[in-house]
Tab-separated table of C-alpha atoms and ligand atoms in Angstrom:
chain	number	residue	atom	x	y	z
A	136	MET	CA	108.594	-41.592	-64.486
A	137	ASP	CA	108.583	-38.077	-63.142
A	138	TYR	CA	105.154	-38.001	-61.578
A	139	GLY	CA	105.849	-34.601	-60.037
A	140	LYS	CA	106.319	-33.056	-63.448
A	141	GLU	CA	103.200	-34.719	-64.785
A	142	LEU	CA	101.184	-33.470	-61.829
A	143	MET	CA	102.385	-29.912	-62.398
A	144	GLN	CA	101.332	-30.212	-66.038
A	145	HIS	CA	97.828	-31.431	-65.035
A	146	LEU	CA	97.548	-28.707	-62.447
A	147	THR	CA	98.329	-26.065	-65.051
A	148	GLU	CA	95.665	-27.501	-67.356
A	149	ALA	CA	93.230	-27.732	-64.449
A	150	LYS	CA	93.801	-24.086	-63.570
A	151	GLN	CA	93.187	-23.079	-67.170
A	152	ALA	CA	89.952	-25.099	-67.175
A	153	ILE	CA	88.916	-23.434	-63.899
A	154	GLU	CA	89.579	-20.022	-65.370
A	155	LYS	CA	87.552	-20.874	-68.470
A	156	ALA	CA	84.518	-22.133	-66.520
A	157	GLY	CA	81.728	-19.599	-67.129
A	158	ASP	CA	79.286	-20.899	-64.554
A	159	ASN	CA	79.003	-23.133	-61.536
A	160	LYS	CA	78.015	-26.156	-63.546
A	161	SER	CA	81.152	-26.187	-65.693
A	162	LEU	CA	83.267	-25.381	-62.615
A	163	GLN	CA	81.837	-28.445	-60.889
A	164	LYS	CA	82.709	-30.511	-63.952
A	165	VAL	CA	86.369	-29.391	-63.759
A	166	LYS	CA	86.414	-30.339	-60.071
A	167	ASN	CA	84.959	-33.688	-60.932
A	168	ASP	CA	87.484	-34.242	-63.756
A	169	TYR	CA	90.534	-33.529	-61.594
A	170	ILE	CA	90.013	-34.228	-57.937
A	171	SER	CA	87.025	-36.565	-57.539
A	172	LYS	CA	87.916	-40.127	-56.493
A	173	ASN	CA	88.816	-41.028	-60.042
A	174	GLY	CA	89.895	-37.532	-61.065
A	175	ILE	CA	93.083	-36.926	-63.023
A	176	ILE	CA	95.017	-35.629	-59.991
A	177	SER	CA	93.548	-38.026	-57.391
A	178	LYS	CA	94.453	-41.035	-59.492
A	179	TYR	CA	98.159	-40.357	-58.819
A	180	MET	CA	97.642	-41.581	-55.251
A	181	ARG	CA	97.127	-45.031	-56.730
A	182	LYS	CA	100.534	-44.884	-58.370
A	183	MET	CA	102.043	-45.041	-54.883
A	184	ARG	CA	102.611	-48.786	-55.225
A	185	ASP	CA	104.707	-48.271	-58.405
A	186	VAL	CA	107.211	-45.875	-56.857
A	187	PRO	CA	110.195	-46.879	-54.734
A	188	LYS	CA	109.723	-46.633	-50.992
A	189	ASP	CA	111.821	-43.513	-50.494
A	190	GLU	CA	109.783	-41.636	-53.155
A	191	LYS	CA	106.353	-42.530	-51.753
A	192	LYS	CA	106.418	-39.620	-49.351
A	193	LEU	CA	107.389	-37.199	-52.102
A	194	LEU	CA	104.576	-38.419	-54.381
A	195	GLY	CA	102.015	-38.189	-51.568
A	196	LYS	CA	103.100	-34.627	-50.851
A	197	ALA	CA	103.051	-33.707	-54.560
A	198	VAL	CA	99.471	-35.033	-54.975
A	199	ASN	CA	98.299	-33.221	-51.838
A	200	ASP	CA	99.997	-29.981	-52.921
A	201	ALA	CA	98.401	-30.275	-56.364
A	202	ARG	CA	94.950	-30.858	-54.784
A	203	GLU	CA	95.431	-27.959	-52.430
A	204	ALA	CA	96.497	-25.644	-55.264
A	205	PHE	CA	93.521	-26.856	-57.288
A	206	MET	CA	91.095	-26.169	-54.447
A	207	LYS	CA	92.544	-22.714	-53.937
A	208	ALA	CA	92.004	-21.807	-57.594
A	209	TYR	CA	88.602	-23.490	-57.503
A	210	SER	CA	87.410	-21.540	-54.424
A	211	LYS	CA	88.666	-18.277	-55.900
A	212	LYS	CA	86.743	-18.912	-59.091
A	213	GLN	CA	83.649	-20.002	-57.170
A	214	GLU	CA	83.674	-16.741	-55.216
A	215	ALA	CA	84.172	-14.741	-58.421
A	216	LEU	CA	81.210	-16.504	-60.056
A	217	ARG	CA	79.042	-15.840	-56.990
A	218	LYS	CA	79.881	-12.145	-57.102
A	219	GLU	CA	79.156	-12.026	-60.830
A	220	GLU	CA	75.777	-13.620	-60.219
A	221	ILE	CA	74.911	-11.075	-57.520
A	222	GLU	CA	75.979	-8.210	-59.781
A	223	ARG	CA	73.850	-9.600	-62.573
A	224	LYS	CA	70.807	-9.952	-60.361
A	225	LEU	CA	71.274	-6.476	-58.905
A	226	SER	CA	71.459	-4.865	-62.305
A	227	GLU	CA	68.525	-6.914	-63.606
A	228	GLU	CA	66.315	-6.218	-60.620
A	229	ALA	CA	67.370	-2.622	-60.117
A	230	VAL	CA	64.484	-0.210	-59.493
A	231	ASP	CA	64.597	3.046	-61.360
A	232	VAL	CA	63.275	5.407	-58.736
A	233	THR	CA	63.100	8.224	-61.263
A	234	LEU	CA	60.430	6.461	-63.357
A	235	PRO	CA	56.939	8.002	-63.000
A	236	GLY	CA	54.699	5.905	-60.718
A	237	LYS	CA	51.680	3.937	-61.915
A	238	LYS	CA	48.531	5.944	-61.270
A	239	LEU	CA	46.052	4.001	-59.142
A	240	ASP	CA	42.539	4.578	-60.368
A	241	THR	CA	40.676	5.079	-57.118
A	242	GLY	CA	36.907	5.208	-57.013
A	243	HIS	CA	34.835	7.928	-55.413
A	244	VAL	CA	31.447	8.356	-53.824
A	245	HIS	CA	28.557	8.286	-56.326
A	246	VAL	CA	26.810	11.632	-56.737
A	247	LEU	CA	23.572	10.287	-55.189
A	248	ASN	CA	25.464	9.098	-52.125
A	249	GLN	CA	27.268	12.433	-51.933
A	250	ILE	CA	23.894	14.162	-51.591
A	251	ILE	CA	22.712	11.578	-49.058
A	252	ASP	CA	25.929	12.148	-47.069
A	253	GLU	CA	25.451	15.927	-47.130
A	254	LEU	CA	21.861	15.689	-45.931
A	255	THR	CA	22.726	13.054	-43.327
A	256	GLU	CA	25.411	15.344	-41.938
A	257	LEU	CA	22.930	18.234	-41.772
A	258	PHE	CA	20.276	16.206	-39.948
A	259	ILE	CA	22.678	14.504	-37.550
A	260	GLY	CA	23.774	18.029	-36.622
A	261	LEU	CA	20.120	18.755	-35.782
A	262	GLY	CA	19.934	15.730	-33.478
A	263	TYR	CA	18.340	13.242	-35.862
A	264	THR	CA	19.382	9.594	-36.041
A	265	VAL	CA	19.558	7.496	-39.201
A	266	GLU	CA	17.194	4.541	-39.631
A	267	GLU	CA	17.079	1.869	-42.315
A	268	GLY	CA	14.342	-0.416	-43.536
A	269	PRO	CA	14.045	-3.345	-45.945
A	270	GLU	CA	13.511	-2.807	-49.673
A	271	ILE	CA	11.170	-5.810	-49.732
A	272	GLU	CA	8.346	-4.549	-47.584
A	273	THR	CA	4.921	-5.697	-46.461
A	274	ASP	CA	1.748	-4.201	-47.899
A	275	GLU	CA	0.816	-3.445	-44.294
A	276	TYR	CA	3.809	-1.131	-43.613
A	277	ASN	CA	4.083	0.299	-47.120
A	278	PHE	CA	0.391	1.157	-47.394
A	279	GLU	CA	-2.125	0.037	-44.770
A	280	MET	CA	-0.554	1.482	-41.645
A	281	LEU	CA	0.124	4.663	-43.605
A	282	ASN	CA	-3.626	5.114	-43.894
A	283	LEU	CA	-3.857	3.514	-47.336
A	284	PRO	CA	-6.204	0.525	-47.031
A	285	LYS	CA	-6.362	-1.955	-49.906
A	286	THR	CA	-9.159	-0.221	-51.788
A	287	HIS	CA	-7.892	3.321	-51.253
A	288	PRO	CA	-7.794	5.200	-54.580
A	289	ALA	CA	-4.571	6.987	-53.569
A	290	ARG	CA	-2.732	3.684	-53.983
A	291	ASP	CA	-2.764	4.535	-57.686
A	292	MET	CA	-0.364	7.395	-56.912
A	293	GLN	CA	2.383	4.801	-56.524
A	294	ASP	CA	2.260	1.976	-59.060
A	295	THR	CA	3.671	-1.030	-57.247
A	296	PHE	CA	5.868	-4.067	-57.938
A	297	TYR	CA	4.094	-6.783	-55.957
A	298	ILE	CA	6.006	-9.935	-55.014
A	299	THR	CA	3.055	-11.683	-53.389
A	300	GLU	CA	-0.296	-10.252	-52.356
A	301	GLU	CA	1.203	-9.097	-49.078
A	302	THR	CA	4.799	-8.310	-50.023
A	303	LEU	CA	6.158	-5.755	-52.452
A	304	LEU	CA	9.175	-3.627	-53.357
A	305	ARG	CA	8.686	-0.545	-51.215
A	306	THR	CA	7.369	2.372	-53.243
A	307	HIS	CA	8.696	4.995	-50.832
A	308	THR	CA	10.746	5.235	-47.637
A	309	SER	CA	7.628	6.086	-45.595
A	310	PRO	CA	7.182	2.508	-44.222
A	311	VAL	CA	10.305	3.226	-42.161
A	312	GLN	CA	8.148	5.773	-40.302
A	313	ILE	CA	5.898	2.891	-39.209
A	314	ARG	CA	8.799	0.591	-38.351
A	315	THR	CA	10.414	3.305	-36.220
A	316	LEU	CA	7.188	4.239	-34.429
A	317	LEU	CA	6.401	0.580	-33.653
A	318	LYS	CA	9.954	-0.145	-32.509
A	319	ASN	CA	9.777	2.741	-30.062
A	320	THR	CA	7.822	0.835	-27.410
A	321	MET	CA	8.351	3.549	-24.754
A	322	LYS	CA	6.640	5.970	-27.175
A	323	LYS	CA	9.286	8.609	-26.685
A	324	PRO	CA	9.839	11.553	-29.063
A	325	ILE	CA	11.421	10.588	-32.361
A	326	LYS	CA	13.679	12.399	-34.833
A	327	ILE	CA	14.873	10.262	-37.708
A	328	ILE	CA	15.859	10.351	-41.331
A	329	CYS	CA	15.945	7.315	-43.587
A	330	PRO	CA	17.788	7.284	-46.923
A	331	GLY	CA	17.175	4.354	-49.263
A	332	LYS	CA	16.196	2.863	-52.588
A	333	VAL	CA	12.557	2.668	-53.643
A	334	TYR	CA	10.795	1.118	-56.626
A	335	ARG	CA	7.762	1.971	-58.745
A	336	ARG	CA	6.214	0.558	-61.883
A	337	ASP	CA	6.737	3.851	-63.642
A	338	ASP	CA	7.839	3.818	-67.267
A	339	ASP	CA	11.458	4.958	-67.481
A	340	ASP	CA	11.892	8.315	-69.189
A	341	GLN	CA	14.066	11.392	-68.719
A	342	THR	CA	12.513	12.282	-65.366
A	343	HIS	CA	11.167	8.937	-64.120
A	344	SER	CA	12.898	5.719	-63.187
A	345	HIS	CA	11.506	2.409	-61.907
A	346	GLN	CA	14.160	2.601	-59.184
A	347	PHE	CA	15.131	5.784	-57.416
A	348	THR	CA	16.297	7.101	-54.055
A	349	GLN	CA	14.474	8.945	-51.311
A	350	ILE	CA	15.251	10.433	-47.935
A	351	GLU	CA	12.445	10.279	-45.439
A	352	GLY	CA	12.307	12.520	-42.413
A	353	LEU	CA	10.093	12.019	-39.358
A	354	VAL	CA	9.759	13.994	-36.156
A	355	VAL	CA	7.228	13.078	-33.472
A	356	ASP	CA	7.145	15.096	-30.283
A	357	GLU	CA	4.757	16.663	-27.804
A	358	LYS	CA	4.766	20.079	-29.429
A	359	THR	CA	5.432	19.914	-33.130
A	360	SER	CA	3.927	22.328	-35.570
A	361	LEU	CA	3.801	23.096	-39.270
A	362	SER	CA	6.220	25.980	-38.653
A	363	ASP	CA	8.791	23.487	-37.302
A	364	LEU	CA	8.408	21.566	-40.557
A	365	LYS	CA	8.762	24.747	-42.591
A	366	GLY	CA	11.920	25.805	-40.720
A	367	THR	CA	13.460	22.371	-41.192
A	368	LEU	CA	12.683	22.299	-44.911
A	369	LEU	CA	14.055	25.813	-45.380
A	370	LEU	CA	17.331	24.681	-43.797
A	371	MET	CA	17.422	21.647	-46.082
A	372	ALA	CA	16.632	23.685	-49.219
A	373	ARG	CA	19.393	26.168	-48.415
A	374	LYS	CA	21.894	23.384	-47.759
A	375	MET	CA	21.065	21.855	-51.138
A	376	PHE	CA	20.560	24.919	-53.322
A	377	GLY	CA	22.276	27.860	-51.619
A	378	GLU	CA	21.805	30.181	-48.670
A	379	GLU	CA	19.631	32.728	-50.523
A	380	ARG	CA	16.850	30.236	-51.326
A	381	GLN	CA	13.272	30.665	-50.128
A	382	ILE	CA	10.626	27.964	-49.945
A	383	ARG	CA	6.884	27.978	-50.333
A	384	LEU	CA	4.333	25.394	-49.270
A	385	ARG	CA	1.365	24.506	-51.447
A	386	PRO	CA	-1.569	22.380	-50.317
A	387	SER	CA	-1.296	18.787	-51.444
A	388	TYR	CA	-2.521	15.357	-50.520
A	389	PHE	CA	-0.837	12.313	-48.962
A	390	PRO	CA	-3.015	9.886	-46.960
A	391	PHE	CA	-0.375	9.659	-44.221
A	392	THR	CA	-0.104	13.423	-43.585
A	393	GLU	CA	-2.764	15.976	-42.730
A	394	PRO	CA	-2.359	18.714	-43.771
A	395	SER	CA	-0.100	17.737	-46.649
A	396	VAL	CA	2.092	20.100	-48.601
A	397	GLU	CA	4.129	20.188	-51.777
A	398	VAL	CA	7.300	22.173	-51.260
A	399	ASP	CA	8.800	24.482	-53.876
A	400	VAL	CA	12.175	26.170	-53.664
A	401	SER	CA	12.860	29.542	-55.296
A	402	CYS	CA	14.676	29.013	-58.574
A	403	TYR	CA	18.425	29.069	-57.986
A	404	LYS	CA	19.108	29.836	-61.640
A	405	CYS	CA	17.098	33.024	-62.048
A	406	GLY	CA	16.719	33.885	-58.350
A	407	GLY	CA	12.921	33.697	-58.698
A	408	LYS	CA	12.483	36.025	-61.689
A	409	GLY	CA	11.436	33.209	-64.014
A	410	CYS	CA	13.482	31.192	-66.521
A	411	SER	CA	13.351	27.951	-68.488
A	412	MET	CA	14.595	25.967	-65.455
A	413	CYS	CA	11.552	26.966	-63.359
A	414	LYS	CA	9.203	27.069	-66.335
A	415	HIS	CA	8.968	30.824	-65.796
A	416	THR	CA	7.262	30.455	-62.408
A	417	GLY	CA	10.268	31.341	-60.248
A	418	TRP	CA	9.694	28.161	-58.216
A	419	ILE	CA	10.814	24.525	-58.502
A	420	GLU	CA	8.943	21.670	-56.847
A	421	VAL	CA	11.268	19.541	-54.703
A	422	LEU	CA	9.425	17.369	-52.194
A	423	GLY	CA	6.283	16.251	-50.412
A	424	ALA	CA	5.667	16.707	-46.699
A	425	GLY	CA	3.032	17.267	-44.016
A	426	MET	CA	1.943	16.816	-40.423
A	427	VAL	CA	1.741	13.117	-39.519
A	428	ASN	CA	-1.882	12.003	-39.874
A	429	ASN	CA	-3.531	11.129	-36.531
A	430	ALA	CA	-4.579	7.794	-38.047
A	431	VAL	CA	-0.893	6.891	-38.487
A	432	LEU	CA	0.020	7.940	-34.942
A	433	GLU	CA	-2.878	5.937	-33.514
A	434	ALA	CA	-2.074	2.819	-35.584
A	435	ALA	CA	1.459	2.936	-34.182
A	436	GLY	CA	0.277	3.337	-30.580
A	437	TYR	CA	0.801	7.081	-30.104
A	438	ASP	CA	-1.909	9.212	-28.530
A	439	PRO	CA	-2.578	12.109	-30.950
A	440	GLU	CA	-3.841	14.157	-28.008
A	441	ASN	CA	-0.291	14.281	-26.649
A	442	TYR	CA	1.815	13.873	-29.757
A	443	GLN	CA	2.091	15.551	-33.125
A	444	GLY	CA	4.656	15.020	-35.809
A	445	PHE	CA	5.823	16.084	-39.209
A	446	ALA	CA	7.291	14.066	-42.062
A	447	PHE	CA	8.802	14.689	-45.450
A	448	GLY	CA	10.027	12.616	-48.376
A	449	VAL	CA	12.441	13.893	-50.977
A	450	GLY	CA	13.712	12.317	-54.214
A	451	ILE	CA	17.522	12.411	-54.243
A	452	GLU	CA	17.772	12.120	-58.038
A	453	ARG	CA	15.528	15.160	-58.340
A	454	ILE	CA	17.867	17.196	-56.158
A	455	ALA	CA	20.904	16.049	-58.182
A	456	ILE	CA	19.146	16.765	-61.486
A	457	LEU	CA	18.317	20.295	-60.356
A	458	ARG	CA	21.678	20.985	-58.753
A	459	TYR	CA	23.829	19.785	-61.633
A	460	GLY	CA	21.530	20.361	-64.605
A	461	ILE	CA	21.404	16.646	-65.500
A	462	ASP	CA	19.044	16.021	-68.398
A	463	ASP	CA	18.298	12.303	-67.940
A	464	ILE	CA	17.595	10.459	-64.671
A	465	ARG	CA	18.777	7.188	-66.249
A	466	SER	CA	22.366	8.523	-66.212
A	467	PHE	CA	22.506	7.793	-62.466
A	468	PHE	CA	22.068	4.072	-63.000
A	469	THR	CA	23.782	3.234	-66.289
A	470	ASN	CA	27.226	3.560	-64.670
A	471	ASP	CA	28.901	5.337	-67.548
A	472	LEU	CA	32.204	6.290	-65.888
A	473	ARG	CA	32.415	9.486	-67.975
A	474	PHE	CA	29.202	10.603	-66.226
A	475	ASN	CA	30.194	9.377	-62.758
A	476	ARG	CA	33.668	10.951	-62.853
A	477	GLN	CA	32.230	14.442	-63.287
A	478	PHE	CA	31.271	14.328	-59.617
A	479	ARG	CA	34.668	13.351	-58.263
B	212	LIG	C1	6.152	10.096	-51.586
B	212	LIG	O1	6.819	9.121	-51.948
B	212	LIG	C2	5.867	10.316	-50.132
B	212	LIG	N1	6.176	9.134	-49.388
B	212	LIG	C3	6.634	11.524	-49.641
B	212	LIG	C4	6.204	11.983	-48.294
B	212	LIG	C5	6.843	11.512	-47.171
B	212	LIG	C6	5.121	12.868	-48.163
B	212	LIG	C7	6.431	11.919	-45.912
B	212	LIG	C8	4.702	13.274	-46.916
B	212	LIG	C9	5.352	12.809	-45.827
B	212	LIG	P1	5.944	11.165	-53.949
B	212	LIG	O2	5.252	10.036	-54.595
B	212	LIG	O3	5.547	12.529	-54.366
B	212	LIG	O4	5.799	11.107	-52.370
B	212	LIG	O5	7.534	10.986	-54.166
B	212	LIG	C10	8.466	11.835	-53.538
B	212	LIG	C11	9.563	12.246	-54.515
B	212	LIG	O6	10.096	11.096	-55.136
B	212	LIG	C12	9.081	13.082	-55.680
B	212	LIG	O7	9.074	14.450	-55.319
B	212	LIG	C13	10.088	12.824	-56.741
B	212	LIG	O8	11.240	13.638	-56.538
B	212	LIG	C14	10.510	11.415	-56.453
B	212	LIG	N2	9.897	10.465	-57.419
B	212	LIG	C15	8.650	9.969	-57.459
B	212	LIG	N3	8.501	9.095	-58.472
B	212	LIG	C16	9.698	9.025	-59.104
B	212	LIG	C17	10.205	8.309	-60.221
B	212	LIG	N4	9.483	7.418	-60.902
B	212	LIG	N5	11.500	8.508	-60.578
B	212	LIG	C18	12.258	9.362	-59.879
B	212	LIG	N6	11.864	10.066	-58.821
B	212	LIG	C19	10.585	9.905	-58.423
C-alpha cells in the first residue's frame, strides 16, 4: 500500500474543502473531518503497525507533513474569513457622515416665565431679592394679617378655594409680604419681589382664569413714599411695554394698602390717542398697588412711626395678553404647542 500517495490525495481533498468553507463553522468541520483524533489524516498514524519497520519513519513523517500542510491552509483560510467578517461589519456599520442630522426638539421657556424672568432681572438690578411662598396658604396670612378679618366685605373681591376653614389656595401673592415681614426678626428694611401661582373661584372666560400668575413687590424702609412707588412702577411699565410709556395712578381700594392705587399705562398701540386696544381712553389698566397699610406693618411687628412701605401686585397673564395681543387667557394653560412655540 502506498500510504504516502493516499495521504497526498486526502490532503488535496482537504485543501479543496478548506477553500470551499464559507464560514468558521464549516471550516471547523473540515478540521474535525481530517485532523481530529479520528480524522482522515490522523488515522494514518494507526497504520504504523501494518508497515515494515524501515517504513515506519517515512509514514510518521508523511502524516506529520500532511497535518502541517493542512494546518497551514487552515490558518490561511481562518485569517481570510476573519478579514471578510471585519470588512462585512465595517460596511454594515459604516456611518454616512454626509447624512443630515436628526433635529432634536428642544423645549424653551414658557412665555409667562419669560416675563417673570425679565421682571426678576429688572428688580434684582434694583437691589431686590426674590422670595417664595406656599400655594396652600393659611387664612391668617392670605387675609387676616393683610387687614381682611373674617367678616370683611372686601373678601368678596377674591372668591376663594377653601381647603379647610383655616387653609386655602392663596388668592394672591400678598401673603408673601406677611411671611417676609415676620421672618425678618431684626425688622430691617426689605425689598422683595415674589412671583408665583395664585387661584380664585372665578369662572374661566377669555380674560379670567381660576389659576393665574402674579408678581408681588414689597419695599419697607424708613423713608418710603408714594413717589418711590410711582418711579418703580414707571420703570416696570417701560420695561414691559416700551421706553416711551407713561403711567397714571387712580385711587383704588385694597385693605392692605392705604392709599391704594390702580395703575394704568399709556396705550402702546395708539401712543395714548385712543384705539380699540385701550377702549378709546388712551390708557390700559395693568396692576394694583399702594402704600403698605399701617395695620399690616403693626401686625408684622414694624413700628409705622419709623417705617413706611409700598407694595404692588401685577397679573403676569395680563401683561402677556397686552404685549402679544393674545385673545384668550386659557391659551396659557392648555399647552397647545402651536401657541407655545410662537414665543420661542
Ligand atoms: C390683588 O391681587 C392684590 N393682591 C394686588 C396688590 C398687591 C395690591 C399689593 C396692592 C398691593 P387684584 O385682585 O386686583 O389685586 O389682582 C391683581 C391682578 O391679577 C389683576 O390686575 C389682574 O391682572 C390679575 N387677575 C385678577 N383676577 C384674575 C383672574 N381671574 N384671571 C387672571 N388674572 C387675574
